[in-house]
mmCIF file of C-alpha atoms in Angstrom:
data_model
loop_
_atom_site.group_PDB
_atom_site.id
_atom_site.type_symbol
_atom_site.label_atom_id
_atom_site.label_comp_id
_atom_site.label_asym_id
_atom_site.label_seq_id
_atom_site.Cartn_x
_atom_site.Cartn_y
_atom_site.Cartn_z
ATOM 1 C CA MET A 20 0.000 0.000 0.000
ATOM 2 C CA SER A 21 2.934 2.287 -0.773
ATOM 3 C CA LYS A 22 4.160 2.693 2.775
ATOM 4 C CA SER A 23 6.948 1.142 4.788
ATOM 5 C CA VAL A 24 5.925 -0.774 7.881
ATOM 6 C CA ALA A 25 7.560 -2.556 10.766
ATOM 7 C CA ILE A 26 5.924 -5.962 11.159
ATOM 8 C CA ALA A 27 6.260 -8.752 13.696
ATOM 9 C CA ILE A 28 4.794 -12.203 13.198
ATOM 10 C CA ASN A 29 4.387 -14.854 15.864
ATOM 11 C CA ALA A 30 3.393 -18.343 14.700
ATOM 12 C CA TYR A 31 2.438 -21.271 16.904
ATOM 13 C CA PRO A 32 0.665 -24.635 16.594
ATOM 14 C CA ILE A 33 -2.915 -24.922 17.858
ATOM 15 C CA VAL A 34 -5.604 -27.606 18.294
ATOM 16 C CA GLN A 35 -3.194 -30.434 19.117
ATOM 17 C CA ASP A 36 -0.797 -29.364 16.346
ATOM 18 C CA ALA A 37 -3.443 -29.860 13.639
ATOM 19 C CA MET A 38 -3.318 -26.189 12.609
ATOM 20 C CA LEU A 39 -1.039 -23.166 12.729
ATOM 21 C CA ALA A 40 -2.041 -19.794 14.158
ATOM 22 C CA LEU A 41 -0.231 -16.665 13.093
ATOM 23 C CA GLU A 42 -0.416 -13.236 14.729
ATOM 24 C CA ALA A 43 0.813 -10.282 12.662
ATOM 25 C CA VAL A 44 1.178 -6.803 14.145
ATOM 26 C CA SER A 45 2.463 -3.836 12.168
ATOM 27 C CA SER A 46 2.814 -0.088 12.304
ATOM 28 C CA ALA A 47 3.706 2.389 9.564
ATOM 29 C CA ILE A 48 7.297 3.635 9.804
ATOM 30 C CA GLY A 49 6.245 7.223 9.064
ATOM 31 C CA ASP A 50 3.225 7.168 11.391
ATOM 32 C CA PRO A 51 3.414 4.892 14.459
ATOM 33 C CA GLN A 52 -0.277 5.605 15.114
ATOM 34 C CA ASP A 53 -1.092 3.802 11.833
ATOM 35 C CA GLN A 54 -1.308 0.291 13.280
ATOM 36 C CA TYR A 55 -2.741 -2.995 12.028
ATOM 37 C CA ALA A 56 -3.128 -6.507 13.409
ATOM 38 C CA ALA A 57 -4.254 -9.789 11.863
ATOM 39 C CA HIS A 58 -4.918 -13.294 13.166
ATOM 40 C CA LEU A 59 -4.544 -16.052 10.582
ATOM 41 C CA VAL A 60 -5.202 -19.760 10.950
ATOM 42 C CA PHE A 61 -3.897 -22.391 8.503
ATOM 43 C CA GLY A 62 -4.453 -26.115 8.247
ATOM 44 C CA GLY A 63 -4.081 -28.886 5.736
ATOM 45 C CA ALA A 64 -7.304 -30.087 4.128
ATOM 46 C CA GLY A 65 -5.984 -33.660 4.060
ATOM 47 C CA LYS A 66 -7.373 -36.286 1.726
ATOM 48 C CA GLN A 67 -10.955 -36.066 2.960
ATOM 49 C CA SER A 68 -13.900 -35.317 0.697
ATOM 50 C CA GLY A 69 -11.827 -35.702 -2.456
ATOM 51 C CA THR A 70 -9.316 -32.956 -1.580
ATOM 52 C CA LYS A 71 -5.663 -33.212 -2.505
ATOM 53 C CA ALA A 72 -3.146 -33.704 0.312
ATOM 54 C CA ASP A 73 -1.421 -30.376 -0.423
ATOM 55 C CA GLN A 74 -4.577 -28.267 -0.092
ATOM 56 C CA ILE A 75 -4.670 -25.660 2.658
ATOM 57 C CA VAL A 76 -7.651 -24.038 4.333
ATOM 58 C CA GLY A 77 -7.435 -20.896 6.395
ATOM 59 C CA TYR A 78 -9.193 -18.069 8.144
ATOM 60 C CA TRP A 79 -8.337 -14.344 8.183
ATOM 61 C CA ALA A 80 -9.472 -11.963 10.918
ATOM 62 C CA ASP A 81 -7.996 -8.533 11.456
ATOM 63 C CA SER A 82 -8.283 -5.212 13.226
ATOM 64 C CA PHE A 83 -10.900 -4.028 10.718
ATOM 65 C CA GLY A 84 -13.379 -6.235 12.579
ATOM 66 C CA GLY A 85 -15.715 -9.127 11.937
ATOM 67 C CA ALA A 86 -17.216 -7.743 8.726
ATOM 68 C CA PHE A 87 -13.830 -8.340 7.024
ATOM 69 C CA ALA A 88 -13.113 -11.819 8.426
ATOM 70 C CA THR A 89 -13.136 -14.565 5.797
ATOM 71 C CA SER A 90 -12.045 -18.090 5.008
ATOM 72 C CA GLY A 91 -9.523 -19.014 2.339
ATOM 73 C CA ARG A 92 -8.301 -21.939 0.270
ATOM 74 C CA GLY A 93 -4.987 -22.698 -1.316
ATOM 75 C CA ALA A 94 -2.243 -25.230 -1.842
ATOM 76 C CA GLY A 95 1.217 -25.982 -0.560
ATOM 77 C CA SER A 96 4.443 -26.258 -2.529
ATOM 78 C CA MET A 97 8.024 -27.283 -1.802
ATOM 79 C CA ASP A 98 8.996 -23.751 -0.718
ATOM 80 C CA GLY A 99 5.785 -22.427 0.841
ATOM 81 C CA PHE A 100 2.130 -22.069 0.058
ATOM 82 C CA GLU A 101 -0.488 -19.863 -1.550
ATOM 83 C CA ILE A 102 -3.933 -19.115 -0.146
ATOM 84 C CA THR A 103 -6.695 -16.927 -1.566
ATOM 85 C CA TYR A 104 -9.317 -15.063 0.450
ATOM 86 C CA GLN A 105 -12.434 -13.993 -1.461
ATOM 87 C CA TYR A 106 -14.041 -10.647 -0.679
ATOM 88 C CA PRO A 107 -17.041 -9.054 -2.432
ATOM 89 C CA ASN A 108 -14.970 -6.888 -4.815
ATOM 90 C CA ASP A 109 -11.632 -8.701 -5.105
ATOM 91 C CA ALA A 110 -9.823 -11.840 -4.059
ATOM 92 C CA TYR A 111 -6.595 -11.442 -2.112
ATOM 93 C CA VAL A 112 -3.923 -13.953 -3.058
ATOM 94 C CA ASN A 113 -1.364 -14.484 -0.293
ATOM 95 C CA ARG A 114 1.910 -16.084 -1.365
ATOM 96 C CA TRP A 115 4.207 -17.336 1.401
ATOM 97 C CA ARG A 116 7.725 -18.448 0.400
ATOM 98 C CA PHE A 117 10.373 -19.806 2.775
ATOM 99 C CA SER A 118 14.132 -19.775 2.200
ATOM 100 C CA GLY A 119 16.212 -20.727 5.239
ATOM 101 C CA ASP A 120 15.482 -18.129 7.925
ATOM 102 C CA ASP A 121 13.831 -15.773 5.411
ATOM 103 C CA LEU A 122 10.132 -15.515 4.688
ATOM 104 C CA ALA A 123 8.573 -13.577 1.827
ATOM 105 C CA TRP A 124 4.865 -12.760 2.123
ATOM 106 C CA GLN A 125 3.310 -11.134 -0.909
ATOM 107 C CA ILE A 126 -0.333 -10.194 -1.331
ATOM 108 C CA ALA A 127 -1.965 -9.429 -4.667
ATOM 109 C CA ALA A 128 -5.497 -8.145 -5.257
ATOM 110 C CA ARG A 129 -7.180 -10.157 -8.022
ATOM 111 C CA ASP A 130 -10.241 -8.634 -9.700
ATOM 112 C CA GLY A 131 -13.142 -10.508 -11.301
ATOM 113 C CA THR A 132 -11.313 -10.774 -14.634
ATOM 114 C CA GLY A 133 -8.276 -12.423 -13.028
ATOM 115 C CA LEU A 134 -6.038 -9.339 -13.255
ATOM 116 C CA GLU A 135 -3.681 -9.089 -10.283
ATOM 117 C CA LYS A 136 -2.234 -5.931 -8.771
ATOM 118 C CA PRO A 137 0.366 -5.899 -5.977
ATOM 119 C CA PHE A 138 -1.232 -5.038 -2.644
ATOM 120 C CA ALA A 139 1.496 -5.680 -0.056
ATOM 121 C CA SER A 140 4.926 -7.255 0.183
ATOM 122 C CA TYR A 141 6.874 -8.213 3.287
ATOM 123 C CA GLU A 142 10.385 -9.602 3.723
ATOM 124 C CA LEU A 143 10.803 -11.211 7.131
ATOM 125 C CA ARG A 144 13.602 -12.937 8.992
ATOM 126 C CA LYS A 145 13.202 -15.601 11.649
ATOM 127 C CA VAL A 146 14.495 -14.690 15.111
ATOM 128 C CA ALA A 147 14.449 -16.551 18.400
ATOM 129 C CA CYS A 148 11.410 -15.930 20.579
ATOM 130 C CA ARG A 149 11.841 -14.130 23.850
ATOM 131 C CA SER A 150 11.545 -16.529 26.783
ATOM 132 C CA GLN A 151 8.213 -16.558 28.574
ATOM 133 C CA LEU A 152 8.418 -15.158 32.097
ATOM 134 C CA SER A 153 6.318 -16.827 34.773
ATOM 135 C CA ASP A 154 5.045 -15.321 38.007
#
């Protein structure tokens, strides 16, 4: 969206390791008050109901509220996965690519004719989590 952001992503397994939850929090570099947060859930569709083993299902919820929450479908590959979330006007194609400790997350808006336009692009690097402090 033509602005630089600082983004942090925390990913962790949920529901007995059957799915992955991801929390993304960002703020615009030029305006720290411009903040955004998203909660994403991913899981393999398995081989049930005629689905292919590499299919992925997901759910997107963010700080815009419940009216913008939606489910998505996609597929895995050797270096990541792609998942598409359908909204009334456009679909948003999320492409996740892993390379060592690096993660590229690109989002494209796809209109009804199939034309894609870049929407967002993030380059992330894996770092160790801070230890959890207990009382």
